[in-house]
Short mmCIF file of C-alpha atoms in Angstrom, two decimals:
data_model
loop_
_atom_site.label_atom_id
_atom_site.label_comp_id
_atom_site.label_asym_id
_atom_site.label_seq_id
_atom_site.Cartn_x
_atom_site.Cartn_y
_atom_site.Cartn_z
CA MET V 722 13.15 -129.59 -116.60
CA GLU V 723 16.93 -129.63 -116.35
CA ARG V 724 19.80 -127.37 -115.33
CA LEU V 725 20.63 -124.63 -117.81
CA ASN V 726 24.28 -125.66 -118.16
CA LYS V 727 23.31 -129.25 -118.90
CA PHE V 728 20.67 -128.06 -121.38
CA LEU V 729 23.27 -126.03 -123.27
CA ALA V 730 25.80 -128.85 -123.23
CA ARG V 731 23.22 -131.34 -124.48
CA ALA V 732 22.42 -128.93 -127.29
CA GLY V 733 26.05 -129.10 -128.39
CA VAL V 734 26.85 -125.46 -127.55
CA ALA V 735 30.07 -126.42 -125.75
CA SER V 736 31.36 -128.55 -122.90
CA ARG V 737 29.61 -128.20 -119.51
CA ARG V 738 32.53 -126.17 -118.13
CA LYS V 739 32.49 -123.77 -121.09
CA CYS V 740 28.71 -123.41 -120.77
CA ASP V 741 29.16 -122.37 -117.13
CA GLN V 742 31.51 -119.65 -118.36
CA LEU V 743 29.06 -118.44 -121.01
CA ILE V 744 26.32 -118.20 -118.40
CA ALA V 745 28.54 -116.36 -115.91
CA GLU V 746 29.47 -113.84 -118.61
CA GLY V 747 25.80 -112.94 -119.09
CA ARG V 748 25.68 -114.25 -122.65
CA VAL V 749 22.67 -116.51 -122.05
CA THR V 750 19.03 -115.42 -121.83
CA VAL V 751 15.96 -117.46 -120.94
CA ASN V 752 12.66 -116.06 -122.21
CA GLY V 753 14.28 -112.67 -122.69
CA ILE V 754 15.95 -112.47 -119.27
CA VAL V 755 19.71 -112.70 -118.72
CA VAL V 756 20.47 -115.68 -116.48
CA THR V 757 23.80 -116.07 -114.68
CA ASN V 758 23.00 -119.09 -112.51
CA PRO V 759 23.93 -122.37 -114.24
CA ALA V 760 21.51 -124.27 -112.00
CA THR V 761 18.48 -122.41 -113.37
CA ARG V 762 15.89 -124.96 -114.50
CA VAL V 763 14.71 -124.82 -118.10
CA SER V 764 12.72 -127.00 -120.48
CA GLU V 765 12.48 -127.32 -124.24
CA ASN V 766 9.46 -124.97 -124.09
CA ASP V 767 11.68 -122.10 -122.90
CA LEU V 768 13.34 -119.73 -125.37
CA VAL V 769 17.05 -120.02 -124.63
CA LEU V 770 19.51 -117.78 -126.50
CA VAL V 771 23.31 -117.73 -126.47
CA ASP V 772 24.66 -114.49 -127.92
CA ASN V 773 21.14 -113.90 -129.29
CA VAL V 774 21.16 -117.21 -131.18
CA PRO V 775 18.36 -119.69 -130.30
CA VAL V 776 19.46 -122.99 -128.77
CA ARG V 777 17.69 -126.28 -129.22
CA PRO V 778 18.84 -129.72 -128.01
CA VAL V 779 20.30 -131.83 -130.78
CA GLU V 780 18.12 -134.62 -132.07
CA ARG V 781 21.03 -137.03 -132.35
CA HIS V 782 24.30 -137.37 -130.50
CA VAL V 783 27.24 -138.44 -132.62
CA TYR V 784 30.61 -139.80 -131.53
CA VAL V 785 33.71 -139.60 -133.71
CA GLU V 786 37.13 -141.15 -133.29
CA LEU V 787 39.99 -139.22 -134.86
CA HIS V 788 43.52 -140.59 -135.11
CA LYS V 789 45.22 -137.26 -134.47
CA PRO V 790 48.64 -136.91 -136.10
CA ARG V 791 51.47 -134.70 -134.91
CA GLY V 792 51.47 -131.05 -135.88
CA TYR V 793 47.77 -130.27 -135.38
CA LEU V 794 46.26 -128.19 -132.59
CA THR V 795 43.27 -129.64 -130.74
CA THR V 796 41.10 -126.58 -131.26
CA LEU V 797 38.40 -125.54 -133.70
CA LYS V 798 40.02 -122.18 -134.48
CA ASP V 799 43.52 -120.74 -134.15
CA PRO V 800 44.10 -116.96 -134.40
CA TYR V 801 47.67 -117.53 -135.65
CA GLY V 802 46.69 -119.66 -138.62
CA ARG V 803 48.34 -122.85 -137.40
CA LYS V 804 47.04 -126.24 -138.47
CA THR V 805 44.05 -127.46 -136.42
CA ILE V 806 42.05 -130.68 -136.31
CA VAL V 807 39.25 -128.91 -138.21
CA GLU V 808 41.28 -129.48 -141.38
CA LEU V 809 40.91 -133.23 -140.78
CA LEU V 810 37.15 -133.13 -140.15
CA GLN V 811 35.84 -131.46 -143.31
CA ASP V 812 33.41 -134.26 -144.18
CA ILE V 813 31.57 -134.42 -140.83
CA PRO V 814 28.06 -132.93 -141.30
CA TYR V 815 27.63 -132.33 -137.54
CA ARG V 816 28.97 -129.65 -135.23
CA VAL V 817 31.26 -131.61 -132.91
CA PHE V 818 33.90 -130.55 -130.42
CA PRO V 819 36.87 -132.41 -128.93
CA VAL V 820 36.65 -134.27 -125.64
CA GLY V 821 39.71 -132.88 -123.89
CA ARG V 822 42.81 -132.22 -125.92
CA LEU V 823 46.10 -133.56 -127.21
CA ASP V 824 49.18 -131.33 -127.51
CA ARG V 825 50.23 -130.28 -131.00
CA ASP V 826 53.18 -132.69 -130.87
CA SER V 827 51.12 -135.54 -129.42
CA GLU V 828 49.09 -138.05 -131.41
CA GLY V 829 46.56 -140.82 -131.12
CA LEU V 830 42.98 -141.21 -129.97
CA LEU V 831 40.86 -138.06 -129.93
CA LEU V 832 37.12 -138.34 -129.30
CA LEU V 833 34.79 -135.69 -130.74
CA THR V 834 31.08 -135.34 -130.05
CA ASN V 835 28.11 -133.01 -129.73
CA ASP V 836 27.26 -134.68 -126.40
CA GLY V 837 28.23 -132.05 -123.85
CA PHE V 838 27.35 -134.24 -120.90
CA LEU V 839 29.74 -136.99 -121.99
CA THR V 840 32.44 -134.37 -122.47
CA TYR V 841 31.85 -133.13 -118.94
CA VAL V 842 32.21 -136.61 -117.45
CA PHE V 843 35.29 -137.47 -119.51
CA THR V 844 37.15 -134.24 -118.72
CA HIS V 845 36.25 -133.50 -115.10
CA PRO V 846 38.85 -134.95 -112.69
CA ARG V 847 36.28 -136.09 -110.13
CA PHE V 848 35.02 -138.83 -112.46
CA GLY V 849 38.47 -140.38 -112.76
CA VAL V 850 38.20 -141.38 -116.42
CA GLU V 851 41.43 -143.17 -117.34
CA LYS V 852 43.55 -142.05 -120.29
CA ARG V 853 46.20 -144.48 -121.50
CA TYR V 854 49.38 -143.39 -123.30
CA LEU V 855 52.36 -144.97 -124.99
CA VAL V 856 55.41 -142.85 -124.23
CA HIS V 857 58.71 -143.19 -126.10
CA VAL V 858 61.40 -141.44 -124.02
CA GLN V 859 65.12 -140.84 -124.07
CA GLY V 860 66.81 -142.87 -121.34
CA GLU V 861 66.38 -146.21 -119.61
CA VAL V 862 63.29 -146.06 -117.40
CA GLN V 863 63.31 -148.39 -114.40
CA ALA V 864 60.45 -149.69 -112.28
CA GLU V 865 61.47 -147.37 -109.43
CA ASP V 866 61.11 -144.38 -111.76
CA LEU V 867 57.49 -145.30 -112.37
CA GLU V 868 56.95 -145.61 -108.63
CA ARG V 869 58.18 -142.01 -108.26
CA LEU V 870 55.70 -140.93 -110.90
CA LYS V 871 52.90 -142.73 -109.06
CA ALA V 872 53.88 -140.95 -105.83
CA GLY V 873 53.66 -137.64 -107.69
CA ILE V 874 55.76 -134.71 -108.79
CA PRO V 875 55.04 -131.16 -107.52
CA ARG V 876 55.54 -128.29 -109.96
CA GLY V 877 54.64 -124.84 -108.70
CA GLU V 878 51.06 -124.99 -107.44
CA GLU V 879 50.30 -128.15 -109.43
CA PHE V 880 50.83 -131.80 -108.52
CA TYR V 881 51.33 -134.33 -111.30
CA ARG V 882 51.19 -138.12 -111.09
CA ILE V 883 50.30 -141.28 -112.96
CA VAL V 884 47.84 -143.93 -111.79
CA SER V 885 49.91 -146.81 -113.14
CA GLY V 886 52.76 -147.51 -115.53
CA ARG V 887 54.93 -150.24 -116.96
CA VAL V 888 58.03 -150.42 -119.11
CA LEU V 889 57.16 -152.23 -122.33
CA GLU V 890 60.48 -152.19 -124.12
CA LYS V 891 64.01 -150.83 -123.99
CA ARG V 892 65.89 -150.04 -127.18
CA GLY V 893 69.45 -148.90 -126.63
CA GLU V 894 69.21 -145.64 -124.73
CA THR V 895 65.45 -145.23 -125.17
CA SER V 896 62.42 -146.75 -123.47
CA LEU V 897 58.79 -147.41 -124.44
CA VAL V 898 56.49 -146.94 -121.45
CA GLU V 899 52.73 -147.29 -120.97
CA VAL V 900 51.15 -144.94 -118.42
CA VAL V 901 47.61 -144.30 -117.23
CA LEU V 902 46.39 -140.93 -115.94
CA THR V 903 43.02 -139.64 -114.80
CA GLU V 904 43.40 -135.87 -114.65
CA GLY V 905 44.79 -134.70 -117.98
CA LYS V 906 46.53 -131.49 -116.94
CA LYS V 907 48.25 -129.56 -119.73
CA HIS V 908 51.50 -131.24 -120.86
CA GLU V 909 51.16 -133.61 -117.88
CA VAL V 910 52.96 -136.62 -119.34
CA ARG V 911 55.84 -134.55 -120.67
CA ILE V 912 56.23 -132.69 -117.37
CA LEU V 913 56.33 -135.96 -115.42
CA PHE V 914 59.04 -137.61 -117.52
CA ASP V 915 61.05 -134.40 -117.91
CA ALA V 916 61.13 -134.14 -114.10
CA LEU V 917 63.01 -137.46 -113.96
CA GLY V 918 65.34 -136.61 -116.83
CA PHE V 919 63.58 -138.62 -119.54
CA PRO V 920 62.67 -136.27 -122.42
CA VAL V 921 59.62 -137.46 -124.37
CA ILE V 922 60.39 -138.38 -127.97
CA ARG V 923 56.90 -139.50 -128.96
CA LEU V 924 53.56 -139.49 -127.14
CA ILE V 925 50.52 -141.47 -128.32
CA ARG V 926 47.16 -141.68 -126.57
CA VAL V 927 45.83 -145.20 -127.09
CA GLY V 928 42.84 -145.28 -124.73
CA MET V 929 40.13 -143.18 -123.08
CA GLY V 930 37.74 -144.85 -120.67
CA PRO V 931 36.33 -147.91 -122.50
CA LEU V 932 37.64 -146.80 -125.90
CA THR V 933 40.91 -147.78 -127.56
CA LEU V 934 42.67 -146.38 -130.60
CA ASP V 935 41.63 -148.30 -133.71
CA PRO V 936 44.89 -149.80 -135.09
CA GLU V 937 43.36 -149.82 -138.58
CA LEU V 938 42.57 -146.08 -138.54
CA PRO V 939 45.46 -144.21 -140.19
CA PRO V 940 46.78 -140.95 -138.72
CA GLY V 941 44.69 -137.99 -139.91
CA LYS V 942 41.58 -140.11 -140.53
CA TRP V 943 38.33 -140.36 -138.56
CA ARG V 944 35.30 -142.62 -138.28
CA TYR V 945 32.05 -142.74 -136.32
CA LEU V 946 32.05 -145.04 -133.32
CA ARG V 947 30.48 -148.41 -133.94
CA LYS V 948 27.25 -149.34 -132.20
CA ASP V 949 29.07 -151.63 -129.76
CA GLU V 950 31.47 -148.80 -128.85
CA GLU V 951 28.58 -146.43 -128.18
CA GLU V 952 27.00 -149.09 -125.98
CA ARG V 953 30.25 -149.42 -124.02
CA LEU V 954 30.29 -145.66 -123.55
CA ARG V 955 26.77 -145.65 -122.12
CA ALA V 956 27.57 -148.59 -119.85
CA TYR V 957 30.74 -146.84 -118.69
CA LEU V 958 28.75 -143.75 -117.70
CA ALA V 959 26.08 -145.90 -116.04
CA GLU V 960 28.73 -147.49 -113.83
CA ARG V 961 29.44 -144.02 -112.51
CA GLY V 962 25.77 -143.29 -111.92
CA GLN V 963 25.68 -140.64 -114.62
CA THR V 964 22.95 -141.81 -117.01
#
């Protein structure tokens, strides 16, 4: 027996957070009864429907690394007809969804999976999964600027900050900076550097948890994670007591 929201996520319906929303909206039934409590216990012997479609746990979890290029939305469908990552994933025979997102103008490592539990751990702030970015900005970033970003920048009701950062290179009036974050708020990196007067020219995610962007994977291409990478993922979750 397991919680309904975890059951749905494990079946690849959506991320754990999205499954909570589906349940709250009354779109999930268990043995013919609408259930709105995500903690309801179910088993594989129960008949679980989402929007009247039967749900069964997937037999195999798959993990895909996509080198996302600029100009693509991290979504599976866009009502305005803009380019989405789905156009880059035509050959994947599994239903997978992105782990978090990258802005349309951002690029780099994007993990996709049908493992809803892993998505939950990687996207929920309380687990503190580190995301590493290379940021090319206009202006000469100094060490004290990065200390300000570590202290945090308030914007409205939100508070933005980096965990760590270092200046890698300065080229004329531009700087290349590496930063690490754990929350992943919308446009977080851009908001942080804009607040200090350093407009972002290029933003590349190069790491998520134990994974790093494959330097041999061209932009727009994808591959399945290797066995050793999957093992690192499981070990990473085990360190957080989430296996």
